[in-house]
mmCIF file of C-alpha atoms in Angstrom:
data_model
loop_
_atom_site.group_PDB
_atom_site.id
_atom_site.type_symbol
_atom_site.label_atom_id
_atom_site.label_comp_id
_atom_site.label_asym_id
_atom_site.label_seq_id
_atom_site.Cartn_x
_atom_site.Cartn_y
_atom_site.Cartn_z
ATOM 1 C CA ASP P 1 7.492 -7.074 15.817
ATOM 2 C CA ALA P 2 8.671 -7.215 12.218
ATOM 3 C CA GLY P 3 7.016 -4.750 9.936
ATOM 4 C CA VAL P 4 6.357 -5.309 6.256
ATOM 5 C CA THR P 5 9.299 -7.056 4.645
ATOM 6 C CA GLN P 6 10.032 -7.208 0.947
ATOM 7 C CA SER P 7 12.553 -9.179 -1.060
ATOM 8 C CA PRO P 8 14.772 -8.713 -2.854
ATOM 9 C CA THR P 9 15.780 -5.106 -2.166
ATOM 10 C CA HIS P 10 17.313 -4.584 -5.586
ATOM 11 C CA LEU P 11 16.948 -6.445 -8.858
ATOM 12 C CA ILE P 12 18.260 -5.990 -12.378
ATOM 13 C CA LYS P 13 16.473 -7.735 -15.232
ATOM 14 C CA THR P 14 16.676 -7.715 -19.001
ATOM 15 C CA ARG P 15 13.842 -6.523 -21.209
ATOM 16 C CA GLY P 16 11.462 -9.383 -21.992
ATOM 17 C CA GLN P 17 12.269 -11.363 -18.859
ATOM 18 C CA GLN P 18 9.896 -12.182 -16.027
ATOM 19 C CA VAL P 19 10.290 -11.157 -12.379
ATOM 20 C CA THR P 20 8.754 -12.163 -9.046
ATOM 21 C CA LEU P 21 8.765 -9.869 -6.031
ATOM 22 C CA ARG P 22 7.818 -11.011 -2.546
ATOM 23 C CA CYS P 23 6.153 -9.416 0.454
ATOM 24 C CA SER P 24 5.476 -10.535 4.016
ATOM 25 C CA PRO P 25 2.859 -8.413 5.766
ATOM 26 C CA LYS P 26 3.117 -6.963 9.228
ATOM 27 C CA SER P 27 2.163 -9.428 11.946
ATOM 28 C CA GLY P 28 -1.615 -9.530 12.360
ATOM 29 C CA HIS P 29 -2.346 -8.061 8.940
ATOM 30 C CA ASP P 30 -4.298 -10.002 6.330
ATOM 31 C CA THR P 31 -4.454 -7.656 3.341
ATOM 32 C CA VAL P 32 -1.634 -6.835 0.935
ATOM 33 C CA SER P 33 -1.540 -4.076 -1.669
ATOM 34 C CA TRP P 34 1.125 -3.435 -4.293
ATOM 35 C CA TYR P 35 2.201 -0.062 -5.651
ATOM 36 C CA GLN P 36 4.582 1.043 -8.392
ATOM 37 C CA GLN P 37 6.594 4.206 -7.766
ATOM 38 C CA ALA P 38 8.427 5.578 -10.788
ATOM 39 C CA LEU P 39 11.344 7.897 -10.150
ATOM 40 C CA GLY P 40 10.141 11.297 -8.949
ATOM 41 C CA GLN P 41 6.488 10.247 -8.887
ATOM 42 C CA GLY P 42 3.941 9.205 -6.311
ATOM 43 C CA PRO P 43 3.084 5.523 -5.891
ATOM 44 C CA GLN P 44 0.450 4.082 -8.239
ATOM 45 C CA PHE P 45 -1.896 1.335 -7.045
ATOM 46 C CA ILE P 46 -1.422 -1.977 -8.861
ATOM 47 C CA PHE P 47 -3.766 -4.347 -6.985
ATOM 48 C CA GLN P 48 -4.843 -5.601 -3.584
ATOM 49 C CA TYR P 49 -5.164 -9.129 -2.221
ATOM 50 C CA TYR P 50 -7.406 -10.305 0.566
ATOM 51 C CA GLU P 51 -8.450 -13.874 1.409
ATOM 52 C CA GLU P 52 -6.132 -15.043 -1.386
ATOM 53 C CA GLU P 53 -8.146 -13.192 -4.013
ATOM 54 C CA GLU P 54 -7.544 -10.013 -5.981
ATOM 55 C CA ARG P 55 -10.013 -7.513 -4.522
ATOM 56 C CA GLN P 56 -9.263 -4.420 -6.541
ATOM 57 C CA ARG P 57 -7.012 -3.575 -9.462
ATOM 58 C CA GLY P 58 -5.515 -0.350 -10.744
ATOM 59 C CA ASN P 59 -4.833 0.614 -14.333
ATOM 60 C CA PHE P 60 -2.058 -1.883 -15.043
ATOM 61 C CA PRO P 61 -1.856 -4.417 -17.886
ATOM 62 C CA ASP P 62 -2.324 -8.157 -17.456
ATOM 63 C CA ARG P 63 1.457 -8.562 -17.510
ATOM 64 C CA PHE P 64 1.188 -7.662 -13.831
ATOM 65 C CA SER P 65 -0.234 -10.497 -11.772
ATOM 66 C CA GLY P 66 -0.156 -11.522 -8.163
ATOM 67 C CA HIS P 67 -0.859 -14.128 -5.611
ATOM 68 C CA GLN P 68 -1.584 -14.307 -1.904
ATOM 69 C CA PHE P 69 -0.726 -17.350 0.163
ATOM 70 C CA PRO P 70 -2.595 -18.812 3.181
ATOM 71 C CA ASN P 71 -0.055 -17.159 5.513
ATOM 72 C CA TYR P 72 -1.048 -13.775 3.948
ATOM 73 C CA SER P 73 2.294 -13.247 2.215
ATOM 74 C CA SER P 74 2.123 -12.162 -1.391
ATOM 75 C CA GLU P 75 3.967 -12.193 -4.683
ATOM 76 C CA LEU P 76 3.931 -9.734 -7.550
ATOM 77 C CA ASN P 77 4.807 -11.143 -10.962
ATOM 78 C CA VAL P 78 5.615 -9.082 -14.013
ATOM 79 C CA ASN P 79 5.970 -10.781 -17.409
ATOM 80 C CA ALA P 80 7.600 -9.514 -20.601
ATOM 81 C CA LEU P 81 9.421 -6.728 -18.807
ATOM 82 C CA LEU P 82 9.641 -3.337 -20.477
ATOM 83 C CA LEU P 83 12.139 -0.575 -19.797
ATOM 84 C CA GLY P 84 9.233 1.448 -18.417
ATOM 85 C CA ASP P 85 8.673 -1.133 -15.680
ATOM 86 C CA SER P 86 11.807 0.152 -13.938
ATOM 87 C CA ALA P 87 10.561 1.513 -10.623
ATOM 88 C CA LEU P 88 10.392 1.022 -6.874
ATOM 89 C CA TYR P 89 7.717 -1.568 -6.067
ATOM 90 C CA LEU P 90 6.115 -1.063 -2.690
ATOM 91 C CA CYS P 91 4.065 -3.510 -0.704
ATOM 92 C CA ALA P 92 1.607 -2.305 1.925
ATOM 93 C CA SER P 93 -0.280 -4.384 4.455
ATOM 94 C CA SER P 94 -3.386 -3.663 6.494
ATOM 95 C CA PHE P 95 -6.092 -5.455 8.443
ATOM 96 C CA ASN P 96 -9.660 -5.944 7.341
ATOM 97 C CA VAL P 97 -11.914 -5.389 10.344
ATOM 98 C CA PRO P 98 -13.932 -8.588 10.812
ATOM 99 C CA GLY P 99 -17.511 -8.339 9.652
ATOM 100 C CA ILE P 100 -16.937 -5.066 7.833
ATOM 101 C CA LYS P 101 -15.570 -5.951 4.421
ATOM 102 C CA THR P 102 -15.040 -2.330 3.431
ATOM 103 C CA PHE P 103 -13.187 -1.165 6.528
ATOM 104 C CA PHE P 104 -9.433 -1.530 6.800
ATOM 105 C CA THR P 105 -6.880 -0.286 9.256
ATOM 106 C CA GLU P 106 -4.134 2.051 8.056
ATOM 107 C CA ALA P 107 -1.602 0.724 5.588
ATOM 108 C CA PHE P 108 2.006 0.017 6.581
ATOM 109 C CA PHE P 109 4.587 0.043 3.809
ATOM 110 C CA GLY P 110 7.712 -1.994 3.256
ATOM 111 C CA GLN P 111 10.977 -0.482 2.074
ATOM 112 C CA GLY P 112 10.349 -1.614 -1.465
ATOM 113 C CA THR P 113 12.116 -3.513 -4.217
ATOM 114 C CA ARG P 114 14.062 -1.408 -6.695
ATOM 115 C CA LEU P 115 13.618 -3.040 -10.135
ATOM 116 C CA THR P 116 15.834 -1.934 -12.988
ATOM 117 C CA VAL P 117 15.088 -3.222 -16.490
ATOM 118 C CA VAL P 118 17.947 -2.930 -18.976
ATOM 119 C CA GLY B 1 -11.614 9.245 -10.857
ATOM 120 C CA ASP B 2 -10.175 10.354 -7.560
ATOM 121 C CA SER B 3 -7.019 12.456 -7.658
ATOM 122 C CA VAL B 4 -4.620 14.393 -5.425
ATOM 123 C CA THR B 5 -2.655 17.501 -6.378
ATOM 124 C CA GLN B 6 0.303 18.745 -4.360
ATOM 125 C CA MET B 7 2.239 21.951 -4.650
ATOM 126 C CA GLU B 8 5.190 21.575 -6.934
ATOM 127 C CA GLY B 9 8.594 21.199 -5.377
ATOM 128 C CA PRO B 10 11.278 21.056 -4.475
ATOM 129 C CA VAL B 11 10.964 23.203 -1.369
ATOM 130 C CA THR B 12 14.071 24.484 0.392
ATOM 131 C CA LEU B 13 13.877 26.168 3.785
ATOM 132 C CA SER B 14 16.195 27.175 6.579
ATOM 133 C CA GLU B 15 16.042 25.449 9.932
ATOM 134 C CA GLU B 16 13.280 26.800 12.233
ATOM 135 C CA ALA B 17 11.300 28.213 9.287
ATOM 136 C CA PHE B 18 7.538 27.712 8.950
ATOM 137 C CA LEU B 19 6.455 25.027 6.506
ATOM 138 C CA THR B 20 3.327 24.725 4.389
ATOM 139 C CA ILE B 21 2.858 22.098 1.685
ATOM 140 C CA ASN B 22 -0.426 22.491 -0.152
ATOM 141 C CA CYS B 23 -2.621 19.528 -1.059
ATOM 142 C CA THR B 24 -6.015 19.504 -2.745
ATOM 143 C CA TYR B 25 -8.092 16.527 -3.762
ATOM 144 C CA THR B 26 -10.929 15.450 -6.024
ATOM 145 C CA ALA B 27 -13.092 12.563 -4.881
ATOM 146 C CA THR B 28 -16.578 11.297 -5.624
ATOM 147 C CA GLY B 29 -17.134 9.950 -2.128
ATOM 148 C CA TYR B 30 -16.088 11.038 1.348
ATOM 149 C CA PRO B 31 -12.436 10.024 1.514
ATOM 150 C CA SER B 32 -9.967 9.641 4.339
ATOM 151 C CA LEU B 33 -6.872 11.833 3.915
ATOM 152 C CA PHE B 34 -3.254 11.076 4.724
ATOM 153 C CA TRP B 35 0.245 12.498 4.670
ATOM 154 C CA TYR B 36 3.060 10.022 4.155
ATOM 155 C CA VAL B 37 6.796 10.757 4.396
ATOM 156 C CA GLN B 38 9.579 8.992 2.517
ATOM 157 C CA TYR B 39 13.157 9.326 3.735
ATOM 158 C CA PRO B 40 16.006 8.579 1.300
ATOM 159 C CA GLY B 41 16.213 4.896 0.415
ATOM 160 C CA GLU B 42 13.189 3.961 2.489
ATOM 161 C CA GLY B 43 9.542 3.104 2.021
ATOM 162 C CA LEU B 44 6.610 5.271 3.044
ATOM 163 C CA GLN B 45 5.760 6.090 6.643
ATOM 164 C CA LEU B 46 2.375 7.377 7.706
ATOM 165 C CA LEU B 47 2.854 10.851 9.173
ATOM 166 C CA LEU B 48 -0.746 11.780 10.004
ATOM 167 C CA LYS B 49 -4.327 11.210 8.903
ATOM 168 C CA ALA B 50 -7.856 12.594 9.128
ATOM 169 C CA THR B 51 -11.062 10.696 8.437
ATOM 170 C CA LYS B 52 -13.781 13.357 8.491
ATOM 171 C CA ALA B 53 -14.316 17.042 7.837
ATOM 172 C CA ASP B 54 -12.644 19.468 10.260
ATOM 173 C CA ASP B 55 -10.547 16.677 11.785
ATOM 174 C CA LYS B 56 -6.977 17.747 12.500
ATOM 175 C CA GLY B 57 -4.253 15.133 12.173
ATOM 176 C CA SER B 58 -1.007 15.791 14.008
ATOM 177 C CA ASN B 59 2.300 14.049 14.628
ATOM 178 C CA LYS B 60 5.909 15.111 15.320
ATOM 179 C CA GLY B 61 4.941 18.788 15.179
ATOM 180 C CA PHE B 62 3.220 18.435 11.798
ATOM 181 C CA GLU B 63 -0.471 19.252 11.414
ATOM 182 C CA ALA B 64 -3.089 19.086 8.683
ATOM 183 C CA THR B 65 -6.819 19.867 8.793
ATOM 184 C CA TYR B 66 -9.436 18.149 6.607
ATOM 185 C CA ARG B 67 -11.241 21.006 4.842
ATOM 186 C CA LYS B 68 -14.206 19.611 2.921
ATOM 187 C CA GLU B 69 -15.394 23.016 1.695
ATOM 188 C CA THR B 70 -12.077 23.702 -0.040
ATOM 189 C CA THR B 71 -11.193 20.008 -0.652
ATOM 190 C CA SER B 72 -7.803 20.610 0.917
ATOM 191 C CA PHE B 73 -5.455 18.984 3.427
ATOM 192 C CA HIS B 74 -2.440 21.287 3.712
ATOM 193 C CA LEU B 75 0.554 20.140 5.760
ATOM 194 C CA GLU B 76 2.079 22.625 8.219
ATOM 195 C CA LYS B 77 4.884 22.726 10.758
ATOM 196 C CA GLY B 78 5.842 25.726 12.826
ATOM 197 C CA SER B 79 9.591 25.155 13.028
ATOM 198 C CA VAL B 80 11.301 22.678 10.724
ATOM 199 C CA GLN B 81 14.497 20.769 11.469
ATOM 200 C CA VAL B 82 17.207 19.376 9.209
ATOM 201 C CA SER B 83 15.887 15.895 10.041
ATOM 202 C CA ASP B 84 12.568 16.793 8.358
ATOM 203 C CA SER B 85 14.269 16.689 4.952
ATOM 204 C CA ALA B 86 12.372 14.056 2.966
ATOM 205 C CA VAL B 87 9.697 13.629 0.305
ATOM 206 C CA TYR B 88 6.124 14.205 1.482
ATOM 207 C CA PHE B 89 3.096 12.610 -0.173
ATOM 208 C CA CYS B 90 -0.527 13.568 0.263
ATOM 209 C CA ALA B 91 -2.959 10.700 -0.309
ATOM 210 C CA LEU B 92 -6.610 9.750 -0.062
ATOM 211 C CA SER B 93 -8.521 6.532 0.251
ATOM 212 C CA ASP B 94 -12.131 5.871 -0.553
ATOM 213 C CA ARG B 95 -13.480 4.657 2.760
ATOM 214 C CA GLY B 96 -16.165 2.749 0.918
ATOM 215 C CA GLY B 97 -13.724 0.753 -1.133
ATOM 216 C CA ALA B 98 -10.835 -1.584 -0.514
ATOM 217 C CA GLN B 99 -8.577 1.129 0.841
ATOM 218 C CA LYS B 100 -6.831 1.794 -2.439
ATOM 219 C CA LEU B 101 -4.589 4.794 -1.799
ATOM 220 C CA VAL B 102 -4.369 7.566 -4.396
ATOM 221 C CA PHE B 103 -1.189 9.624 -4.028
ATOM 222 C CA GLY B 104 -0.084 13.050 -5.118
ATOM 223 C CA GLN B 105 3.186 13.441 -6.970
ATOM 224 C CA GLY B 106 5.178 14.233 -3.839
ATOM 225 C CA THR B 107 7.023 17.314 -2.598
ATOM 226 C CA ARG B 108 10.733 17.116 -1.870
ATOM 227 C CA LEU B 109 11.638 19.156 1.199
ATOM 228 C CA THR B 110 15.204 20.163 2.003
ATOM 229 C CA ILE B 111 16.033 21.936 5.262
ATOM 230 C CA ASN B 112 19.358 23.750 5.456
ATOM 231 C CA PRO B 113 21.068 24.327 8.820
#
């Protein structure tokens, strides 16, 4: 059973460019969350997608956007890249218990995409 | 808003030493509490969790008890191994929300043989 897979593993972009990161959730999971982990820091919640909609959003600017597809996979897009966007981007998947919109199983994390902005 | 505070690192111990990593939290609701571990070059792995007061989470010799009165969830292990060297993150989630995880800053643990 494949866990959470992310692509690419590493990426180098130039300031001002746009980037798209991809995530496939663990089999059976329907919810995807994205986190940004700056060097030496804990992960910070960006947003969460469920039923192809953004359910909750952290304190990140509109330059950060996302999408969830019918197969539950997800993309994170970042526009107008800044040097400060350099970080490890983690995807986590979980399962929303049917009939209980606020109850999710534990989150499983992918290995992340290391984004470097130069 | 909700927050998690971990003891500052890095922590360096000798093999077979006793480990404690302190974690305290601030939350408006009644959160679930977690410890995640991150090995070099990898993502996060759930180490243990607790969902209500006085619950004890345990895994691979690690333990942590949900203390509501002191808003704490300290990680302990009686005898550490070199393979335990990693970064440890304490986290909480608001069980009433969409399972957004709030993480502490992490504690880097190095075990010397």
